Tab-separated table of C-alpha atoms and ligand atoms in Angstrom:
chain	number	residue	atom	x	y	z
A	111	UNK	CA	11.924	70.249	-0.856
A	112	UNK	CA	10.953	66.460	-1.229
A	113	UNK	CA	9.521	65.823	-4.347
A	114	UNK	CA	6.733	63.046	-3.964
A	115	UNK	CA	5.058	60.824	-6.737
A	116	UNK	CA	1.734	59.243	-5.950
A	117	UNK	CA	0.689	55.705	-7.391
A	118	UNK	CA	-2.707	55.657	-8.137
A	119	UNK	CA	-5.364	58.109	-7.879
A	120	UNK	CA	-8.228	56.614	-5.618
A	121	UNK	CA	-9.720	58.377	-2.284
A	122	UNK	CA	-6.858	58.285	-0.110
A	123	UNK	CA	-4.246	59.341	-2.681
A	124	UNK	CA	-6.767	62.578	-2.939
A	125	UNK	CA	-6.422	63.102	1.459
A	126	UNK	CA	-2.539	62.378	0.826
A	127	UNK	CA	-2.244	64.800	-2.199
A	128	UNK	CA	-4.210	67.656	-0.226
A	129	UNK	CA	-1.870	67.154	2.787
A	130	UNK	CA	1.264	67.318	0.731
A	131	UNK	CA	-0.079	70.482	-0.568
A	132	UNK	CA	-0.139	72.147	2.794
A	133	UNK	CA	3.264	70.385	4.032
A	134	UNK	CA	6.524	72.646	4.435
A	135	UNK	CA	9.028	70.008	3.585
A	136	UNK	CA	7.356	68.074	0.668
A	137	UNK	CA	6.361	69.020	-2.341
A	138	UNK	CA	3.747	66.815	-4.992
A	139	UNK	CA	6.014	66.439	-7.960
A	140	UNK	CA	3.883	63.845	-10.322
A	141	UNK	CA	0.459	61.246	-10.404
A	142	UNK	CA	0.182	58.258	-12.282
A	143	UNK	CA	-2.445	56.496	-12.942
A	144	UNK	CA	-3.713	53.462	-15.220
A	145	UNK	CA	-5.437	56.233	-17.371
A	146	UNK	CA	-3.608	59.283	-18.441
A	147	UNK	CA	-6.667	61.458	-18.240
A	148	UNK	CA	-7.434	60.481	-14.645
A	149	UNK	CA	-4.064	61.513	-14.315
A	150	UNK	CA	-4.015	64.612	-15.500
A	151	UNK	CA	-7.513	65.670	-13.478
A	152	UNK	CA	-5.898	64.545	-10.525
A	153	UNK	CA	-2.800	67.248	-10.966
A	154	UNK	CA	-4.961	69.887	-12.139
A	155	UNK	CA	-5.092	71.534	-8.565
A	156	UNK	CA	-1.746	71.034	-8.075
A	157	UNK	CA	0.726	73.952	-10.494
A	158	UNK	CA	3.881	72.426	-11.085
A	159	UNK	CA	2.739	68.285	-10.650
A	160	UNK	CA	3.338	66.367	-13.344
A	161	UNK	CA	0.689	63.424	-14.696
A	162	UNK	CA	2.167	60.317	-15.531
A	163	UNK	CA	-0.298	57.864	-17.730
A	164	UNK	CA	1.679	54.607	-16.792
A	165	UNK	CA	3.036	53.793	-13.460
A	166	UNK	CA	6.652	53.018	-15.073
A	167	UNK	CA	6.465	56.949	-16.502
A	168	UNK	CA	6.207	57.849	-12.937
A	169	UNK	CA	8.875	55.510	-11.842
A	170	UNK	CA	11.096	56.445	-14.513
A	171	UNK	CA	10.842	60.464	-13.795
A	172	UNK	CA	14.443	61.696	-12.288
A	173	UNK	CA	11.782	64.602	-10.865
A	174	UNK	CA	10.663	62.120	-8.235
A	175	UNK	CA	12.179	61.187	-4.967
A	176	UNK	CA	10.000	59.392	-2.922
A	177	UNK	CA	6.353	56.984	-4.064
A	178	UNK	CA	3.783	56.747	-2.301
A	179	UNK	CA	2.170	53.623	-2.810
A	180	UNK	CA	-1.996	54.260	-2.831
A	181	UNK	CA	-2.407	50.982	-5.175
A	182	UNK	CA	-5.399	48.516	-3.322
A	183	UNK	CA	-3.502	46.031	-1.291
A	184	UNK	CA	-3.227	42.918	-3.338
A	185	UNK	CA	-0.505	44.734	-5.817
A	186	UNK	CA	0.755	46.818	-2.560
A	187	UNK	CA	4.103	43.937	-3.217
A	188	UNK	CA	4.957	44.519	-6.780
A	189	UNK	CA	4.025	48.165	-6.567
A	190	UNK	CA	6.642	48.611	-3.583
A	191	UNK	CA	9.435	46.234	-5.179
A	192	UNK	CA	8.853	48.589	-8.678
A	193	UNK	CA	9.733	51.594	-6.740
A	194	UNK	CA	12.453	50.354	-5.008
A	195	UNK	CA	13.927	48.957	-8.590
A	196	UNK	CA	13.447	52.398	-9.673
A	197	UNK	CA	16.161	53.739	-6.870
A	198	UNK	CA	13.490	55.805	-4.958
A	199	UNK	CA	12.297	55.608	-1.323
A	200	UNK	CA	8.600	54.139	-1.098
A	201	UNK	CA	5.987	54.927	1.536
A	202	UNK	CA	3.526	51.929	1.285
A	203	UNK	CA	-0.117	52.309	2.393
A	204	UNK	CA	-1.456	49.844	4.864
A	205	UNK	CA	-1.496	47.101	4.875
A	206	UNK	CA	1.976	46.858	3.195
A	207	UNK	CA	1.703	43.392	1.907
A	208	UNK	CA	-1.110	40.654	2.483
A	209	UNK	CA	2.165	38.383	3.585
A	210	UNK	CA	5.108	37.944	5.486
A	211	UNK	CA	7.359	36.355	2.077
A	212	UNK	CA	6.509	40.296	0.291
A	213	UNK	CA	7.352	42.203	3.504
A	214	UNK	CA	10.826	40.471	3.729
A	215	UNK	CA	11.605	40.581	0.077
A	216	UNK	CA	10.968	44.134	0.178
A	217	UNK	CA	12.929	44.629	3.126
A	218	UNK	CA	15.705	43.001	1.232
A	219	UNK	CA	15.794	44.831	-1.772
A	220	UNK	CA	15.038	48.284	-0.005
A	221	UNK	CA	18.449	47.418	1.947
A	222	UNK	CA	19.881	46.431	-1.408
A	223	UNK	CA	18.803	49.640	-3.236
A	224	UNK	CA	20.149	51.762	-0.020
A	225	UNK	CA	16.326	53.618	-0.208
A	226	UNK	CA	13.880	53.773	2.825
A	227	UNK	CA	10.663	51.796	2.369
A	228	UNK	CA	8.092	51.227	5.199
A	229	UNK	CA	4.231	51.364	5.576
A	230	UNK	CA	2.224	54.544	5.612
A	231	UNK	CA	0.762	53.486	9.372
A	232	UNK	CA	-0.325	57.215	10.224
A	233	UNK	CA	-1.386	56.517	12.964
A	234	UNK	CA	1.520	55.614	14.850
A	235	UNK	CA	3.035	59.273	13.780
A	236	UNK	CA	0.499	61.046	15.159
A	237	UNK	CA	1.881	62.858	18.384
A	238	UNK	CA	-0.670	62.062	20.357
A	239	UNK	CA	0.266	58.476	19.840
A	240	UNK	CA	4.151	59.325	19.988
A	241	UNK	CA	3.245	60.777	23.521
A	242	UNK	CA	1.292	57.859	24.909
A	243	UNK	CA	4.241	55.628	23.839
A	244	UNK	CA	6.800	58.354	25.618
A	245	UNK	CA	4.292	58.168	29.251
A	246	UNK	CA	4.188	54.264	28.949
A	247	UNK	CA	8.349	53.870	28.371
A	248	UNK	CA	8.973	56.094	31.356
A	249	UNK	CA	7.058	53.775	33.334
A	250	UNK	CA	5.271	55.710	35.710
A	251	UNK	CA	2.259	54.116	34.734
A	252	UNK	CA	3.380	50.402	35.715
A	253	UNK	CA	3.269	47.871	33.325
A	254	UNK	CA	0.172	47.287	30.634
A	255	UNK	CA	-2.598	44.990	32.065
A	256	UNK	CA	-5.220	45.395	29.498
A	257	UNK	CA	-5.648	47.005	25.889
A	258	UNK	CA	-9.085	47.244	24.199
A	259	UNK	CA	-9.937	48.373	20.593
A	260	UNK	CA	-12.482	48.664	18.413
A	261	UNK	CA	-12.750	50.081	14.518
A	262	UNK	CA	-16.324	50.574	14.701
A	263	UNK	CA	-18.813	49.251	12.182
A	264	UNK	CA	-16.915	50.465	8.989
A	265	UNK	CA	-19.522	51.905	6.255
A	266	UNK	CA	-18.784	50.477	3.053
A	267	UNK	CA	-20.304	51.285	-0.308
A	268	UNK	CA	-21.363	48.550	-2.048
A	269	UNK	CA	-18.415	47.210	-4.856
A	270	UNK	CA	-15.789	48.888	-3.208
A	271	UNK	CA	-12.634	48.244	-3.416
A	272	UNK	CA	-12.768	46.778	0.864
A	273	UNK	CA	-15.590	44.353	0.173
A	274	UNK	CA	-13.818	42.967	-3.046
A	275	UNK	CA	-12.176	39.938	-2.486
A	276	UNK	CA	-9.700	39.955	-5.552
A	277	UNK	CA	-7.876	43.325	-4.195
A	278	UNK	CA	-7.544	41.895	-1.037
A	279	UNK	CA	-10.694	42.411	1.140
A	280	UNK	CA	-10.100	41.474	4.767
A	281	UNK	CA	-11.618	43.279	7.864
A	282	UNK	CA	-9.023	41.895	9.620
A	283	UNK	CA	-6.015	43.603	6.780
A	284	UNK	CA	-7.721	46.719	6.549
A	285	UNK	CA	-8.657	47.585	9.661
A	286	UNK	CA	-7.335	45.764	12.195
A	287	UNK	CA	-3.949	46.107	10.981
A	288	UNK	CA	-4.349	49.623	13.522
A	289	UNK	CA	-5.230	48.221	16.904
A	290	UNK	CA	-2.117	45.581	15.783
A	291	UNK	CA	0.123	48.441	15.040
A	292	UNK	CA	-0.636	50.325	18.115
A	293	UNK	CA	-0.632	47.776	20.460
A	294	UNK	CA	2.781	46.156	19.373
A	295	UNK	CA	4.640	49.395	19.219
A	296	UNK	CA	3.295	49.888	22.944
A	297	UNK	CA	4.162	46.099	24.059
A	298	UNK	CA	6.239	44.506	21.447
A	299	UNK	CA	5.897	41.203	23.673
A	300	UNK	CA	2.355	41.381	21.993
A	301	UNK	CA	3.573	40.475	18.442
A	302	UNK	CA	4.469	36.791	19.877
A	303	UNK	CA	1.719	36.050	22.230
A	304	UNK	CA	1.163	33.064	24.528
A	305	UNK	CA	-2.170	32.846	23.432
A	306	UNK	CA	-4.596	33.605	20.224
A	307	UNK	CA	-8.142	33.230	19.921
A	308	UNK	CA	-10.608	34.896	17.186
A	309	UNK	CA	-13.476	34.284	15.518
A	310	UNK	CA	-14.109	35.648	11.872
A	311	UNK	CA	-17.344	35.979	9.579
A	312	UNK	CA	-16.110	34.875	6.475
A	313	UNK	CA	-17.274	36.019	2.915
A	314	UNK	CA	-14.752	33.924	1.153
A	315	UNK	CA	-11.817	32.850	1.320
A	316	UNK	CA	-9.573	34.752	3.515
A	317	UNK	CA	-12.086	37.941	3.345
A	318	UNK	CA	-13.165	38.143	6.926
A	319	UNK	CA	-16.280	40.453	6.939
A	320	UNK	CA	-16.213	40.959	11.129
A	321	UNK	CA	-13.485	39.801	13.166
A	322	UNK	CA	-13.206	39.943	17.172
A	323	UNK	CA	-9.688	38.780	18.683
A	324	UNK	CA	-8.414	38.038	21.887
A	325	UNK	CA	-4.051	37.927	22.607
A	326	UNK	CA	-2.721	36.871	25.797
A	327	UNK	CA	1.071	37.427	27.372
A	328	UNK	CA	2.294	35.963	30.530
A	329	UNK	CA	1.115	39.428	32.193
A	330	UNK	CA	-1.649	40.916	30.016
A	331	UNK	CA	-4.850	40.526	27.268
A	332	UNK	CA	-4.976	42.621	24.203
A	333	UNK	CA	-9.060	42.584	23.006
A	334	UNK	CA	-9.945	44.340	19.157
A	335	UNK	CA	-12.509	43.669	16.532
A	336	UNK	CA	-14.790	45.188	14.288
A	337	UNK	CA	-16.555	44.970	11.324
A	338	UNK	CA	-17.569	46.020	7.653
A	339	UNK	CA	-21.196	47.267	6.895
A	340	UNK	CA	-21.779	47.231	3.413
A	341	UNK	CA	-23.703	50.380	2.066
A	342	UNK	CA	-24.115	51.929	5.191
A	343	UNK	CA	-22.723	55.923	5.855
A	344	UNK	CA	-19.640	57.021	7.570
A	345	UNK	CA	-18.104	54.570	11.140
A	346	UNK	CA	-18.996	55.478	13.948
A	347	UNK	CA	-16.112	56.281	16.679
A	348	UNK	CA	-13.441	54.406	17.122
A	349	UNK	CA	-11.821	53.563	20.616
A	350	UNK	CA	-8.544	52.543	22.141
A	351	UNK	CA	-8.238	52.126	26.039
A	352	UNK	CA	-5.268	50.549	27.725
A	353	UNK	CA	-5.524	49.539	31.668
A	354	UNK	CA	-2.209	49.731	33.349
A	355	UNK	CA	-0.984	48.865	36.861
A	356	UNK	CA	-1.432	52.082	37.933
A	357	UNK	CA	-3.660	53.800	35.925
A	358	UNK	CA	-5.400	53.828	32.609
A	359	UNK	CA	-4.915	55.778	28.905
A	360	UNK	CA	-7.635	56.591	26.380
A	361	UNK	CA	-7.324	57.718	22.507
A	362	UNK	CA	-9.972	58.637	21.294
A	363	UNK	CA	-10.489	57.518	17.474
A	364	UNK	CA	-7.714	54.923	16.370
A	365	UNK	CA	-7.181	56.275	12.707
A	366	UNK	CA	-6.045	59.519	13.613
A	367	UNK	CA	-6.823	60.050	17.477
A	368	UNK	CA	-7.531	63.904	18.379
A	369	UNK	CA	-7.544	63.597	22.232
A	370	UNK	CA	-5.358	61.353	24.859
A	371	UNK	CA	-6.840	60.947	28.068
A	372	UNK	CA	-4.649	59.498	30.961
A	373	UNK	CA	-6.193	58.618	34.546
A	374	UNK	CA	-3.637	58.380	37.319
A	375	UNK	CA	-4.257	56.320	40.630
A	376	UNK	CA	-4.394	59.229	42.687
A	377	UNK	CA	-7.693	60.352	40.622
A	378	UNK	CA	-6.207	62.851	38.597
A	379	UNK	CA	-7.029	62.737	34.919
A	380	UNK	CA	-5.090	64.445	32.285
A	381	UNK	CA	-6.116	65.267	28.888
A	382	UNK	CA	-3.756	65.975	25.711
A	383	UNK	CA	-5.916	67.544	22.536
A	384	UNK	CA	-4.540	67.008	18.672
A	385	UNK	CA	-3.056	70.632	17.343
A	386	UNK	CA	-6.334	72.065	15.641
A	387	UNK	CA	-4.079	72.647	12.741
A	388	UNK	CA	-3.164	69.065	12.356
A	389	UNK	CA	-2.935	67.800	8.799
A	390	UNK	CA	-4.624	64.714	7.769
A	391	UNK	CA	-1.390	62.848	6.588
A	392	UNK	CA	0.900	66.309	7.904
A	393	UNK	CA	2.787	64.229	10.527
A	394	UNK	CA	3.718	61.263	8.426
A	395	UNK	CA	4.887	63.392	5.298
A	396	UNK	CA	7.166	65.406	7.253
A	397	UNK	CA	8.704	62.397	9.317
A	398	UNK	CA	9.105	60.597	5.556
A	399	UNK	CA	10.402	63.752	4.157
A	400	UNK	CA	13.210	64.504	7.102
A	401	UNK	CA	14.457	60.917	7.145
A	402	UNK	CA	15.066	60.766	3.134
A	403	UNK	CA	16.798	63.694	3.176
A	404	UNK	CA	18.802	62.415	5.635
A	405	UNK	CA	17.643	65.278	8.439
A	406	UNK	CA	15.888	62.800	10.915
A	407	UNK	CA	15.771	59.229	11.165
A	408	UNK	CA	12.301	57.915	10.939
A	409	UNK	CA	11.330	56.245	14.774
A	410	UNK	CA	11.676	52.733	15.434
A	411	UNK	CA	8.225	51.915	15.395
A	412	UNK	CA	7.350	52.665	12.107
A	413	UNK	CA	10.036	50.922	10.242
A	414	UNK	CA	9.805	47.612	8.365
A	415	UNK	CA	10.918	45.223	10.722
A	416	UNK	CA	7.997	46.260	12.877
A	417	UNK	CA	5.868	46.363	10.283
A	418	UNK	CA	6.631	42.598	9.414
A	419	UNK	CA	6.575	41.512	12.673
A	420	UNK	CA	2.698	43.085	12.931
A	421	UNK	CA	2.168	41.212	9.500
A	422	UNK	CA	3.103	37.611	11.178
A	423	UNK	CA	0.910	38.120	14.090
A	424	UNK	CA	-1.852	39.229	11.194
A	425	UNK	CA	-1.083	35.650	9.977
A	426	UNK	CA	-1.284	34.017	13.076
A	427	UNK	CA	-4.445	35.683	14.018
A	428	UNK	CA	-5.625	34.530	10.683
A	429	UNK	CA	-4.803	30.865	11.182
A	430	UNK	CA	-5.865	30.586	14.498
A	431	UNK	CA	-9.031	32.003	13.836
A	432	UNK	CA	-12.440	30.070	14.739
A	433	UNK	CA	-14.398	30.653	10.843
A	434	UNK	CA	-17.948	31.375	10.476
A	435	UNK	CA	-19.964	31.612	7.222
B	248	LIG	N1	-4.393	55.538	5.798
B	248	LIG	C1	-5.695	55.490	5.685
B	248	LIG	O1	-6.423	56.067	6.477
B	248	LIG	C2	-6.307	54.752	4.533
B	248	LIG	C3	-7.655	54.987	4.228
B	248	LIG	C4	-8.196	54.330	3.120
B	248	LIG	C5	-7.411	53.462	2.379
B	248	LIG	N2	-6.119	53.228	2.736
B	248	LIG	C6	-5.286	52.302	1.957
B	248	LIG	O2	-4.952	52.977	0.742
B	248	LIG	C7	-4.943	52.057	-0.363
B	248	LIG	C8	-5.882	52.589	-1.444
B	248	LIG	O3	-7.174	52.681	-0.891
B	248	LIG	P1	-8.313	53.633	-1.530
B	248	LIG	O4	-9.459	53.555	-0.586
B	248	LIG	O5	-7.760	54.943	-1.880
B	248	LIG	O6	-8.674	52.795	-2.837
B	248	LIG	P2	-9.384	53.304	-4.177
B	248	LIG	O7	-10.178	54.533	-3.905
B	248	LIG	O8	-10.061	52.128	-4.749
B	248	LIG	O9	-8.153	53.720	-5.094
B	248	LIG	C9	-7.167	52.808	-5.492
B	248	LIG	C10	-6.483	53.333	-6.737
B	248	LIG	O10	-5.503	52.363	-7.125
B	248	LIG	C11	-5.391	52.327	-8.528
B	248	LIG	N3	-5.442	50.919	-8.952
B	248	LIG	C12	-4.419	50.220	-9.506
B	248	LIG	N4	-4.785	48.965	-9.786
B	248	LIG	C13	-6.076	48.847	-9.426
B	248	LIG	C14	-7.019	47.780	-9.492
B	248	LIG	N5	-6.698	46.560	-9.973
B	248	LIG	N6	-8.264	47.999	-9.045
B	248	LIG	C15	-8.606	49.197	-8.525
B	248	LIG	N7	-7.764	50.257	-8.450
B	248	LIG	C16	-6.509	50.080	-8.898
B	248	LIG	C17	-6.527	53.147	-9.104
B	248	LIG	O11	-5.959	54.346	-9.616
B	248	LIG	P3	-5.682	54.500	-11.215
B	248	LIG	O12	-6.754	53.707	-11.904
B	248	LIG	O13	-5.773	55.939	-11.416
B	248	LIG	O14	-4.329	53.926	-11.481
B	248	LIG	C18	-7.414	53.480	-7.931
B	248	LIG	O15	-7.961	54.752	-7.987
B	248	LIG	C19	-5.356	50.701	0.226
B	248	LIG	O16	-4.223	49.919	0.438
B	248	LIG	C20	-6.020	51.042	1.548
B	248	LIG	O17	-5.873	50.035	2.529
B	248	LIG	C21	-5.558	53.875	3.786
């Protein structure tokens, strides 16, 4: 059994905690948190994990193998470089860093400290996605022509930690970090492109509120945006369609997509639905869990020098971006 620590003990550390309940390979060892109590809630479902009331506690625990990082963005850097000092693997949420000098430094003292640490990208360990990736590298679909994404309008509450600008708010960081992360591990020609053009509704500096972008190869456009909208309810769908020489592929929903569609040139249309018993973070905790105990190597496209390639487009798209206020 892995035994996991968690960093922080926001919304998504609550989805990751549940999963790793329910996981066969991973166990949740220990929480920490700013605030001992909130620690020690968090762990009360959870016989046999321990609550940490400082993030060192946690780090200093011999009972812990692996961290994952659920921190807000703009300490996802010295969160990641704490855990690696510590000796133990780290699974950063997305994005991993808000720049390209933290992703490399961490890269360098993850190969330093011999431990594995890469972003928590879930989506590009979902099989659904690992299967799309398998039908596009045996070519029979020709080569990529067109890929189209959108987030949705993303329903924010008011003060939340996405809207504020001082933990890193950025429509562009948050969510479009996805459609990047798909999009290069399908064509990795996409994380140089001949061409970038966007447009971005700032709020202030560097927090884009809405962001549309358009990438261009020799051969092919790449077209994703979206945007925040503060206090309203839950997004609505997400979308990711790809146009190919010969045919077409759909995913429905780009967080965690539940159906593949693929549409053949002969008319044929063939449809791959998500294992009803899928697990929220399932796929992603097992895949960690193999590789740092050595069973399975973790896939190319989820380890750090993808990730910081996707984080110097993120700054290209950035600077290139047309801003509106
Ligand atoms: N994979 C996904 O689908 C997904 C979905 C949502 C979010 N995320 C990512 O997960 C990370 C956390 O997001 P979240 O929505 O869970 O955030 P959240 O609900 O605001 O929780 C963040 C937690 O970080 C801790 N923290 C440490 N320093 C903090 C600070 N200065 N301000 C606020 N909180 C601080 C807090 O825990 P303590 O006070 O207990 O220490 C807090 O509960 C982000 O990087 C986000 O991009 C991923």
């Amino acid at each position: 059994m892995v035994r996991w620590g968690i960093l922080g003990t926001g919304g998504i550390a609550r989805v990751f905690a549940d999963s790793l309940s329910r996981a066969d390979s991973a166990t949740l060892a220990g929480v920490a948190s700013r605030d001992g109590d909130r620690a020690a809630a968090f762990v009360a479902p959870y016989p046999g994990a321990e609550a940490f009331g400082t993030y060192d506690d946690l780090l200093a625990s011999p009972s812990i193998d692996v961290v994952y990082v659920a921190t807000p963005q703009h300490r996802h850097a010295d969160d990641a470089l704490a855990v690696i000092g510590s000796g133990k693997h780290a699974l950063i949420e997305k994005p991993l860093v808000l720049d390209s000098g933290s992703a490399l430094a961490i890269d360098t003292a993850a190969r330093d400290a011999g431990v594995i640490a890469l972003e928590g990208m879930w989506t590009l360990f979902n099989p659904l996605v690992g299967r799309a990736l398998d039908e596009v590298a045996s070519g029979r679909l020709g080569a990529l022509t067109s890929f189209s994404a959108n987030t949705g309008p993303i329903g924010v509450p008011a003060g939340h930690r996405a809207l504020t600008a001082e933990l890193g708010a950025s429509l562009l960081w948050e969510c479009l970090v996805y459609p990047v992360a798909v999009l290069t591990a399908i064509a990795p020609e996409f994380a140089t492109p001949n061409h970038i053009h966007a447009v971005s509704l700032m709020r202030e500096k560097d927090f884009d509120f809405a962001s549309a972008v358009l990438l261009a190869t020799g051969t092919a456009f790449a077209q994703f945006g979206g945007a925040f909208s503060e206090g309203a309810g839950a997004a609505a769908s997400s979308r990711v369609q790809l146009g190919f020489e010969n045919g077409w592929m759909e995913l429905t929903e780009i967080y965690n997509p539940s159906t593949l569609r693929i549409g053949w040139s002969d008319g044929r249309v063939e449809e791959h639905i998500a294992d009803s018993d899928a697990v929220a973070f399932g796929y992603e905790i097992d895949a960690v869990s193999r590789a740092v105990s050595g069973v399975e190597a973790l896939p190319d496209r989820v380890r750090l020098a993808q990730t910081i390639r996707n984080i110097a487009l993120l700054e290209a798209i950035r600077a290139e971006a047309l801003r509106l206020s």
